[in-house]
PDB file of C-alpha atoms in Angstrom:
ATOM      1  CA  MET A 211    -103.563 -25.272 -76.285  1.00  0.00           C
ATOM      2  CA  LYS A 212    -102.866 -21.697 -75.480  1.00  0.00           C
ATOM      3  CA  ASN A 213    -103.645 -22.263 -71.770  1.00  0.00           C
ATOM      4  CA  ARG A 214    -101.325 -25.215 -71.678  1.00  0.00           C
ATOM      5  CA  ASN A 215     -98.439 -23.188 -73.055  1.00  0.00           C
ATOM      6  CA  ARG A 216     -99.188 -20.394 -70.610  1.00  0.00           C
ATOM      7  CA  TRP A 217     -98.977 -22.789 -67.620  1.00  0.00           C
ATOM      8  CA  LEU A 218     -95.778 -24.284 -68.929  1.00  0.00           C
ATOM      9  CA  LEU A 219     -94.222 -20.836 -69.302  1.00  0.00           C
ATOM     10  CA  CYS A 220     -95.300 -19.954 -65.730  1.00  0.00           C
ATOM     11  CA  ALA A 221     -93.817 -23.170 -64.411  1.00  0.00           C
ATOM     12  CA  ILE A 222     -90.543 -22.535 -66.192  1.00  0.00           C
ATOM     13  CA  LEU A 223     -90.467 -18.959 -64.875  1.00  0.00           C
ATOM     14  CA  ILE A 224     -91.182 -20.139 -61.359  1.00  0.00           C
ATOM     15  CA  ALA A 225     -88.424 -22.761 -61.622  1.00  0.00           C
ATOM     16  CA  VAL A 226     -85.971 -20.159 -62.855  1.00  0.00           C
ATOM     17  CA  ILE A 227     -86.861 -17.851 -59.976  1.00  0.00           C
ATOM     18  CA  VAL A 228     -86.523 -20.662 -57.400  1.00  0.00           C
ATOM     19  CA  LEU A 229     -83.167 -21.791 -58.836  1.00  0.00           C
ATOM     20  CA  ALA A 230     -81.932 -18.214 -58.926  1.00  0.00           C
ATOM     21  CA  GLY A 231     -83.035 -17.723 -55.320  1.00  0.00           C
ATOM     22  CA  LEU A 232     -81.280 -20.894 -54.245  1.00  0.00           C
ATOM     23  CA  TYR A 233     -78.130 -19.854 -56.092  1.00  0.00           C
ATOM     24  CA  PHE A 234     -78.008 -16.393 -54.528  1.00  0.00           C
ATOM     25  CA  TYR A 235     -78.849 -17.833 -51.090  1.00  0.00           C
ATOM     26  CA  ASN A 236     -75.999 -20.330 -51.310  1.00  0.00           C
ATOM     27  CA  GLU A 237     -73.614 -17.583 -52.476  1.00  0.00           C
ATOM     28  CA  TRP A 238     -74.644 -15.334 -49.569  1.00  0.00           C
ATOM     29  CA  ARG A 239     -74.258 -18.158 -47.071  1.00  0.00           C
ATOM     30  CA  TYR A 240     -70.831 -19.118 -48.431  1.00  0.00           C
ATOM     31  CA  ALA A 241     -69.682 -15.484 -48.387  1.00  0.00           C
ATOM     32  CA  ARG A 242     -70.941 -15.053 -44.833  1.00  0.00           C
ATOM     33  CA  GLU A 243     -69.148 -18.196 -43.601  1.00  0.00           C
ATOM     34  CA  ALA A 244     -65.971 -17.194 -45.396  1.00  0.00           C
ATOM     35  CA  ALA A 245     -66.142 -13.748 -43.807  1.00  0.00           C
ATOM     36  CA  MET A 246     -66.607 -15.267 -40.368  1.00  0.00           C
ATOM     37  CA  ARG A 247     -63.651 -17.612 -40.870  1.00  0.00           C
ATOM     38  CA  LEU A 248     -61.482 -14.716 -41.997  1.00  0.00           C
ATOM     39  CA  ALA A 249     -62.538 -12.654 -39.000  1.00  0.00           C
ATOM     40  CA  GLU A 250     -61.624 -15.491 -36.676  1.00  0.00           C
ATOM     41  CA  GLN A 251     -58.176 -15.782 -38.279  1.00  0.00           C
ATOM     42  CA  GLU A 252     -57.453 -12.076 -37.921  1.00  0.00           C
ATOM     43  CA  VAL A 253     -58.127 -11.952 -34.170  1.00  0.00           C
ATOM     44  CA  GLU A 254     -54.760 -11.491 -32.345  1.00  0.00           C
ATOM     45  CA  GLU A 255     -53.885 -13.831 -29.554  1.00  0.00           C
ATOM     46  CA  PRO A 256     -54.220 -12.227 -26.139  1.00  0.00           C
ATOM     47  CA  ILE A 257     -50.930 -10.760 -24.773  1.00  0.00           C
ATOM     48  CA  GLU A 258     -49.951 -11.932 -21.364  1.00  0.00           C
ATOM     49  CA  TYR A 259     -49.257  -9.112 -18.928  1.00  0.00           C
ATOM     50  CA  GLU A 260     -45.624  -8.618 -18.140  1.00  0.00           C
ATOM     51  CA  PRO A 261     -44.892  -6.154 -15.369  1.00  0.00           C
ATOM     52  CA  PRO A 262     -42.362  -3.503 -16.360  1.00  0.00           C
ATOM     53  CA  VAL A 263     -38.830  -4.292 -15.343  1.00  0.00           C
ATOM     54  CA  GLU A 264     -37.832  -1.920 -12.591  1.00  0.00           C
ATOM     55  CA  TYR A 265     -34.405  -0.291 -13.049  1.00  0.00           C
ATOM     56  CA  GLU A 266     -31.967  -1.514 -10.492  1.00  0.00           C
ATOM     57  CA  PRO A 267     -28.834   0.599 -10.352  1.00  0.00           C
ATOM     58  CA  GLU A 268     -25.587  -1.301 -10.090  1.00  0.00           C
ATOM     59  CA  PRO A 269     -24.547  -1.548  -6.468  1.00  0.00           C
ATOM     60  CA  GLU A 270     -21.710   0.737  -5.530  1.00  0.00           C
ATOM     61  CA  PRO A 271     -18.531  -1.198  -4.898  1.00  0.00           C
ATOM     62  CA  GLU A 272     -17.864  -1.692  -1.251  1.00  0.00           C
ATOM     63  CA  PRO A 273     -14.933   0.370  -0.041  1.00  0.00           C
ATOM     64  CA  GLU A 274     -11.808  -1.674   0.191  1.00  0.00           C
ATOM     65  CA  ALA A 275     -11.004  -2.600   3.716  1.00  0.00           C
ATOM     66  CA  GLU A 276      -7.919  -0.902   5.018  1.00  0.00           C
ATOM     67  CA  ARG A 277      -5.015  -3.184   4.369  1.00  0.00           C
ATOM     68  CA  VAL A 278      -3.592  -4.395   7.607  1.00  0.00           C
ATOM     69  CA  PRO A 279       0.043  -5.327   7.172  1.00  0.00           C
ATOM     70  CA  GLU A 280       1.004  -8.798   8.200  1.00  0.00           C
ATOM     71  CA  PRO A 281       2.639  -8.885  11.603  1.00  0.00           C
ATOM     72  CA  ARG A 282       6.403  -9.081  11.328  1.00  0.00           C
ATOM     73  CA  VAL A 283       7.989 -12.169  12.739  1.00  0.00           C
ATOM     74  CA  MET A 284      11.291 -12.167  14.595  1.00  0.00           C
ATOM     75  CA  ARG A 285      14.043 -14.075  12.853  1.00  0.00           C
ATOM     76  CA  PRO A 286      15.302 -17.177  14.662  1.00  0.00           C
ATOM     77  CA  GLU A 287      18.895 -15.957  14.915  1.00  0.00           C
ATOM     78  CA  PHE A 288      17.809 -12.955  16.960  1.00  0.00           C
ATOM     79  CA  ALA A 289      15.589 -15.072  19.156  1.00  0.00           C
ATOM     80  CA  ALA A 290      18.684 -17.153  19.858  1.00  0.00           C
ATOM     81  CA  LEU A 291      20.757 -14.020  20.614  1.00  0.00           C
ATOM     82  CA  ARG A 292      18.115 -12.762  23.028  1.00  0.00           C
ATOM     83  CA  GLU A 293      18.214 -16.097  24.808  1.00  0.00           C
ATOM     84  CA  TYR A 294      22.026 -16.187  24.837  1.00  0.00           C
ATOM     85  CA  TYR A 295      22.353 -12.696  26.336  1.00  0.00           C
ATOM     86  CA  ASN A 296      19.173 -13.072  28.372  1.00  0.00           C
ATOM     87  CA  ASN A 297      18.078  -9.713  26.959  1.00  0.00           C
ATOM     88  CA  ASP A 298      14.843  -9.098  25.067  1.00  0.00           C
ATOM     89  CA  ASP A 299      15.986  -5.545  24.286  1.00  0.00           C
ATOM     90  CA  ILE A 300      18.167  -6.798  21.419  1.00  0.00           C
ATOM     91  CA  ILE A 301      16.620  -5.523  18.181  1.00  0.00           C
ATOM     92  CA  GLY A 302      19.377  -5.705  15.581  1.00  0.00           C
ATOM     93  CA  ARG A 303      22.994  -5.539  14.542  1.00  0.00           C
ATOM     94  CA  LEU A 304      24.782  -2.455  13.171  1.00  0.00           C
ATOM     95  CA  ILE A 305      27.826  -2.764  10.901  1.00  0.00           C
ATOM     96  CA  ILE A 306      29.936  -0.154   9.111  1.00  0.00           C
ATOM     97  CA  PRO A 307      32.216  -2.353   6.975  1.00  0.00           C
ATOM     98  CA  GLY A 308      35.896  -1.445   7.309  1.00  0.00           C
ATOM     99  CA  THR A 309      35.482   0.107  10.756  1.00  0.00           C
ATOM    100  CA  THR A 310      35.238  -1.145  14.325  1.00  0.00           C
ATOM    101  CA  VAL A 311      31.495  -0.519  14.339  1.00  0.00           C
ATOM    102  CA  ASP A 312      29.971  -3.995  14.507  1.00  0.00           C
ATOM    103  CA  TYR A 313      27.578  -4.272  17.443  1.00  0.00           C
ATOM    104  CA  LEU A 314      24.291  -5.735  18.495  1.00  0.00           C
ATOM    105  CA  VAL A 315      21.775  -2.926  18.997  1.00  0.00           C
ATOM    106  CA  VAL A 316      19.353  -2.693  21.908  1.00  0.00           C
ATOM    107  CA  GLN A 317      16.278  -0.574  22.603  1.00  0.00           C
ATOM    108  CA  ALA A 318      14.854   0.358  25.992  1.00  0.00           C
ATOM    109  CA  GLU A 319      11.792   2.271  27.108  1.00  0.00           C
ATOM    110  CA  ASP A 320      13.858   5.464  27.261  1.00  0.00           C
ATOM    111  CA  ASN A 321      17.158   6.838  25.962  1.00  0.00           C
ATOM    112  CA  GLU A 322      18.879   6.741  29.368  1.00  0.00           C
ATOM    113  CA  PHE A 323      19.030   3.083  30.315  1.00  0.00           C
ATOM    114  CA  TYR A 324      21.889   2.032  28.004  1.00  0.00           C
ATOM    115  CA  LEU A 325      23.900   5.220  28.298  1.00  0.00           C
ATOM    116  CA  TYR A 326      25.900   3.591  31.102  1.00  0.00           C
ATOM    117  CA  ARG A 327      24.878  -0.068  30.926  1.00  0.00           C
ATOM    118  CA  ASP A 328      26.219  -2.817  28.692  1.00  0.00           C
ATOM    119  CA  ILE A 329      24.205  -5.422  26.789  1.00  0.00           C
ATOM    120  CA  HIS A 330      23.880  -7.485  29.967  1.00  0.00           C
ATOM    121  CA  GLY A 331      22.428  -4.535  31.877  1.00  0.00           C
ATOM    122  CA  ASN A 332      25.584  -4.151  33.960  1.00  0.00           C
ATOM    123  CA  ALA A 333      27.070  -0.745  34.786  1.00  0.00           C
ATOM    124  CA  SER A 334      29.526   0.410  32.120  1.00  0.00           C
ATOM    125  CA  SER A 335      31.020   3.822  31.306  1.00  0.00           C
ATOM    126  CA  ALA A 336      31.020   2.819  27.625  1.00  0.00           C
ATOM    127  CA  GLY A 337      27.305   2.055  27.671  1.00  0.00           C
ATOM    128  CA  TRP A 338      25.969   0.279  24.587  1.00  0.00           C
ATOM    129  CA  ILE A 339      24.715   0.989  21.052  1.00  0.00           C
ATOM    130  CA  PHE A 340      20.988   1.662  21.323  1.00  0.00           C
ATOM    131  CA  LEU A 341      18.048   2.594  19.138  1.00  0.00           C
ATOM    132  CA  ASP A 342      15.993   5.661  20.003  1.00  0.00           C
ATOM    133  CA  TYR A 343      13.075   4.518  22.156  1.00  0.00           C
ATOM    134  CA  ASP A 344      10.602   6.312  19.865  1.00  0.00           C
ATOM    135  CA  VAL A 345      11.570   4.321  16.749  1.00  0.00           C
ATOM    136  CA  ASP A 346       9.183   1.504  15.886  1.00  0.00           C
ATOM    137  CA  LEU A 347      10.691  -1.248  13.749  1.00  0.00           C
ATOM    138  CA  THR A 348       7.226  -2.518  12.794  1.00  0.00           C
ATOM    139  CA  ARG A 349       6.531   0.664  10.842  1.00  0.00           C
ATOM    140  CA  ASP A 350       8.488   2.634   8.238  1.00  0.00           C
ATOM    141  CA  ASP A 351       9.740   5.577  10.271  1.00  0.00           C
ATOM    142  CA  GLN A 352      11.332   8.390   8.307  1.00  0.00           C
ATOM    143  CA  ASN A 353      14.353   8.682  10.600  1.00  0.00           C
ATOM    144  CA  THR A 354      15.873   5.694  12.396  1.00  0.00           C
ATOM    145  CA  VAL A 355      18.163   7.106  15.095  1.00  0.00           C
ATOM    146  CA  ILE A 356      20.900   5.123  16.858  1.00  0.00           C
ATOM    147  CA  TYR A 357      23.145   6.401  19.668  1.00  0.00           C
ATOM    148  CA  GLY A 358      26.528   5.326  20.987  1.00  0.00           C
ATOM    149  CA  HIS A 359      29.407   6.743  22.998  1.00  0.00           C
ATOM    150  CA  ASN A 360      32.579   8.062  21.341  1.00  0.00           C
ATOM    151  CA  MET A 361      35.153   6.015  23.270  1.00  0.00           C
ATOM    152  CA  ASN A 362      38.876   6.692  22.942  1.00  0.00           C
ATOM    153  CA  ALA A 363      39.703   2.989  22.807  1.00  0.00           C
ATOM    154  CA  ASP A 364      38.188   2.899  19.293  1.00  0.00           C
ATOM    155  CA  ILE A 365      35.116   1.080  20.531  1.00  0.00           C
ATOM    156  CA  LYS A 366      31.409   1.853  20.222  1.00  0.00           C
ATOM    157  CA  PHE A 367      31.008   4.909  17.912  1.00  0.00           C
ATOM    158  CA  HIS A 368      34.603   6.142  18.024  1.00  0.00           C
ATOM    159  CA  SER A 369      34.995   5.378  14.276  1.00  0.00           C
ATOM    160  CA  VAL A 370      32.207   7.837  13.419  1.00  0.00           C
ATOM    161  CA  ARG A 371      34.592  10.746  14.038  1.00  0.00           C
ATOM    162  CA  HIS A 372      36.789   9.555  11.160  1.00  0.00           C
ATOM    163  CA  PHE A 373      34.074  10.527   8.674  1.00  0.00           C
ATOM    164  CA  ARG A 374      35.439  14.070   8.951  1.00  0.00           C
ATOM    165  CA  ASN A 375      38.043  12.879   6.469  1.00  0.00           C
ATOM    166  CA  TYR A 376      36.624  12.991   2.933  1.00  0.00           C
ATOM    167  CA  ASP A 377      38.446   9.872   1.743  1.00  0.00           C
ATOM    168  CA  PHE A 378      37.202   7.931   4.750  1.00  0.00           C
ATOM    169  CA  PHE A 379      33.698   9.303   4.117  1.00  0.00           C
ATOM    170  CA  ARG A 380      33.832   8.190   0.489  1.00  0.00           C
ATOM    171  CA  GLU A 381      35.386   4.776   1.143  1.00  0.00           C
ATOM    172  CA  HIS A 382      32.940   3.782   3.905  1.00  0.00           C
ATOM    173  CA  SER A 383      29.695   4.814   2.238  1.00  0.00           C
ATOM    174  CA  ILE A 384      27.603   1.757   3.160  1.00  0.00           C
ATOM    175  CA  ILE A 385      26.057   0.997   6.555  1.00  0.00           C
ATOM    176  CA  LYS A 386      24.295  -2.273   7.342  1.00  0.00           C
ATOM    177  CA  PHE A 387      21.546  -2.430   9.923  1.00  0.00           C
ATOM    178  CA  ASN A 388      20.109  -5.913  10.263  1.00  0.00           C
ATOM    179  CA  THR A 389      17.054  -5.891  12.488  1.00  0.00           C
ATOM    180  CA  ILE A 390      15.072  -8.679  14.078  1.00  0.00           C
ATOM    181  CA  TYR A 391      12.748  -8.431  11.040  1.00  0.00           C
ATOM    182  CA  GLU A 392      14.887  -7.599   8.007  1.00  0.00           C
ATOM    183  CA  ASP A 393      18.332  -6.792   6.607  1.00  0.00           C
ATOM    184  CA  THR A 394      18.844  -3.226   5.394  1.00  0.00           C
ATOM    185  CA  GLU A 395      21.595  -1.275   3.672  1.00  0.00           C
ATOM    186  CA  TRP A 396      22.037   2.485   3.788  1.00  0.00           C
ATOM    187  CA  GLU A 397      24.103   4.892   1.683  1.00  0.00           C
ATOM    188  CA  VAL A 398      25.923   7.679   3.538  1.00  0.00           C
ATOM    189  CA  PHE A 399      25.020  11.177   2.340  1.00  0.00           C
ATOM    190  CA  ALA A 400      25.930  13.540   5.230  1.00  0.00           C
ATOM    191  CA  PHE A 401      28.325  14.045   8.114  1.00  0.00           C
ATOM    192  CA  TYR A 402      28.404  17.105  10.355  1.00  0.00           C
ATOM    193  CA  VAL A 403      28.857  18.457  13.864  1.00  0.00           C
ATOM    194  CA  ALA A 404      25.538  19.528  15.376  1.00  0.00           C
ATOM    195  CA  HIS A 405      24.433  21.337  18.478  1.00  0.00           C
ATOM    196  CA  ILE A 406      21.932  19.333  20.507  1.00  0.00           C
ATOM    197  CA  SER A 407      19.308  21.964  19.666  1.00  0.00           C
ATOM    198  CA  PHE A 408      19.427  20.964  15.970  1.00  0.00           C
ATOM    199  CA  PRO A 409      16.420  18.633  15.349  1.00  0.00           C
ATOM    200  CA  TYR A 410      18.282  15.794  13.646  1.00  0.00           C
ATOM    201  CA  THR A 411      16.811  13.159  15.997  1.00  0.00           C
ATOM    202  CA  HIS A 412      13.151  13.785  15.141  1.00  0.00           C
ATOM    203  CA  ILE A 413      11.667  10.457  14.037  1.00  0.00           C
ATOM    204  CA  ASN A 414       8.703  11.428  11.833  1.00  0.00           C
ATOM    205  CA  TYR A 415       7.439  14.672  10.340  1.00  0.00           C
ATOM    206  CA  ALA A 416       3.916  15.993   9.866  1.00  0.00           C
ATOM    207  CA  ASN A 417       4.024  16.230   6.062  1.00  0.00           C
ATOM    208  CA  GLU A 418       6.252  15.866   3.014  1.00  0.00           C
ATOM    209  CA  GLU A 419       7.135  19.553   2.971  1.00  0.00           C
ATOM    210  CA  GLN A 420       8.607  19.444   6.457  1.00  0.00           C
ATOM    211  CA  TRP A 421      10.410  16.212   5.707  1.00  0.00           C
ATOM    212  CA  MET A 422      11.940  17.531   2.478  1.00  0.00           C
ATOM    213  CA  TYR A 423      12.974  20.726   4.237  1.00  0.00           C
ATOM    214  CA  MET A 424      14.881  18.743   6.863  1.00  0.00           C
ATOM    215  CA  LEU A 425      16.477  16.445   4.283  1.00  0.00           C
ATOM    216  CA  GLU A 426      17.792  19.508   2.469  1.00  0.00           C
ATOM    217  CA  ARG A 427      19.028  20.972   5.756  1.00  0.00           C
ATOM    218  CA  PHE A 428      20.954  17.775   6.479  1.00  0.00           C
ATOM    219  CA  ARG A 429      22.609  17.995   3.082  1.00  0.00           C
ATOM    220  CA  GLN A 430      23.392  21.687   3.510  1.00  0.00           C
ATOM    221  CA  VAL A 431      25.100  21.319   6.892  1.00  0.00           C
ATOM    222  CA  SER A 432      27.157  18.314   5.805  1.00  0.00           C
ATOM    223  CA  ILE A 433      30.884  19.023   5.600  1.00  0.00           C
ATOM    224  CA  HIS A 434      31.065  16.748   2.532  1.00  0.00           C
ATOM    225  CA  ALA A 435      28.977  17.147  -0.617  1.00  0.00           C
ATOM    226  CA  THR A 436      27.512  14.218  -2.545  1.00  0.00           C
ATOM    227  CA  ASP A 437      25.427  13.916  -5.689  1.00  0.00           C
ATOM    228  CA  ILE A 438      22.754  11.881  -3.892  1.00  0.00           C
ATOM    229  CA  VAL A 439      19.247  13.186  -4.607  1.00  0.00           C
ATOM    230  CA  LEU A 440      16.823  12.790  -1.715  1.00  0.00           C
ATOM    231  CA  THR A 441      13.051  12.499  -2.123  1.00  0.00           C
ATOM    232  CA  PRO A 442      10.074  12.541   0.264  1.00  0.00           C
ATOM    233  CA  GLU A 443       9.907   8.738  -0.017  1.00  0.00           C
ATOM    234  CA  ASP A 444      13.407   8.332   1.393  1.00  0.00           C
ATOM    235  CA  ARG A 445      14.005   6.844   4.835  1.00  0.00           C
ATOM    236  CA  ILE A 446      17.234   7.686   6.595  1.00  0.00           C
ATOM    237  CA  LEU A 447      19.473   6.245   9.284  1.00  0.00           C
ATOM    238  CA  THR A 448      21.085   8.654  11.770  1.00  0.00           C
ATOM    239  CA  LEU A 449      24.061   7.735  13.967  1.00  0.00           C
ATOM    240  CA  SER A 450      24.765  10.149  16.805  1.00  0.00           C
ATOM    241  CA  THR A 451      27.746  10.301  19.159  1.00  0.00           C
ATOM    242  CA  CYS A 452      29.370  12.933  21.360  1.00  0.00           C
ATOM    243  CA  THR A 453      32.319  15.003  20.085  1.00  0.00           C
ATOM    244  CA  ASN A 454      34.244  14.978  23.390  1.00  0.00           C
ATOM    245  CA  VAL A 455      34.685  18.737  22.871  1.00  0.00           C
ATOM    246  CA  ASP A 456      31.724  19.840  24.940  1.00  0.00           C
ATOM    247  CA  GLN A 457      28.525  18.335  26.241  1.00  0.00           C
ATOM    248  CA  ASP A 458      26.281  20.100  23.718  1.00  0.00           C
ATOM    249  CA  THR A 459      27.737  18.992  20.373  1.00  0.00           C
ATOM    250  CA  ARG A 460      27.438  15.719  18.468  1.00  0.00           C
ATOM    251  CA  PHE A 461      29.008  13.995  15.482  1.00  0.00           C
ATOM    252  CA  VAL A 462      26.147  13.049  13.158  1.00  0.00           C
ATOM    253  CA  LEU A 463      26.397  10.518  10.336  1.00  0.00           C
ATOM    254  CA  GLN A 464      23.360  10.035   8.094  1.00  0.00           C
ATOM    255  CA  ALA A 465      22.547   7.577   5.317  1.00  0.00           C
ATOM    256  CA  ARG A 466      19.524   6.843   3.160  1.00  0.00           C
ATOM    257  CA  LEU A 467      17.912   3.419   2.779  1.00  0.00           C
ATOM    258  CA  ILE A 468      18.899   1.771  -0.505  1.00  0.00           C
ATOM    259  CA  SER A 469      17.856  -1.864  -0.012  1.00  0.00           C
ATOM    260  CA  TYR A 470      16.147  -4.179   2.394  1.00  0.00           C
ATOM    261  CA  CYS A 471      15.339  -7.853   2.532  1.00  0.00           C
ATOM    262  CA  THR A 472      12.451  -8.850   4.754  1.00  0.00           C
ATOM    263  CA  ALA A 473      12.778 -12.150   6.563  1.00  0.00           C
ATOM    264  CA  ILE A 474      10.905 -15.043   4.976  1.00  0.00           C
ATOM    265  CA  ARG A 475       7.818 -15.943   6.964  1.00  0.00           C
TER     266      ARG A 475
END
């Protein structure tokens, strides 16, 4: 009886040990699998290689191309006048309202041709009204110079002499010079008698300082004072005619540009 109980107790003990071993084995296996699953979940996905973006500085703006002004086109009325007079030297019309100055203006390759030739190119002691050969109507010259004889018959530039009178000077303050390209108006600011050595016929000056100096000189030598203020941006019109006193003096009338209307293209 005692042996039987002993074997039963051993069997129970062995069963307990086996069950305990199985339990701890299953727990270990479950823990190991759980740990492996967790490890797999924590692995980061591989990062694809992206090359660094190289810095590309903004391109410098291309320098603006020098603006080329549109070519000026001759107005039809002057083309017709050139054909009528058979003279391609016609470049405009000069008018001083209220005076006898109302002439077509020509321009030759020098300042001698129209001294004693009329608009047809025929010999004439009265010559014609002509633009200085160095003036270029396609650019904005500082000084536009026009010449004409002082004729006793009150033709050509004879009326310019009357600007010695202050009332006449004040009452005829606007000059119109309509060119083959545009209509312009000029306001008179100076009248004087000049020796031919005085540089009033210079067309353009090297810099603003020289230009302003000459503008002030023109105002200073004028026999009439005005309240007109001149600036370096001003363009002027100069009319020159002889005084009939001697060969070396000239009547000079000068006006500044106040308006222009370019022909429609």
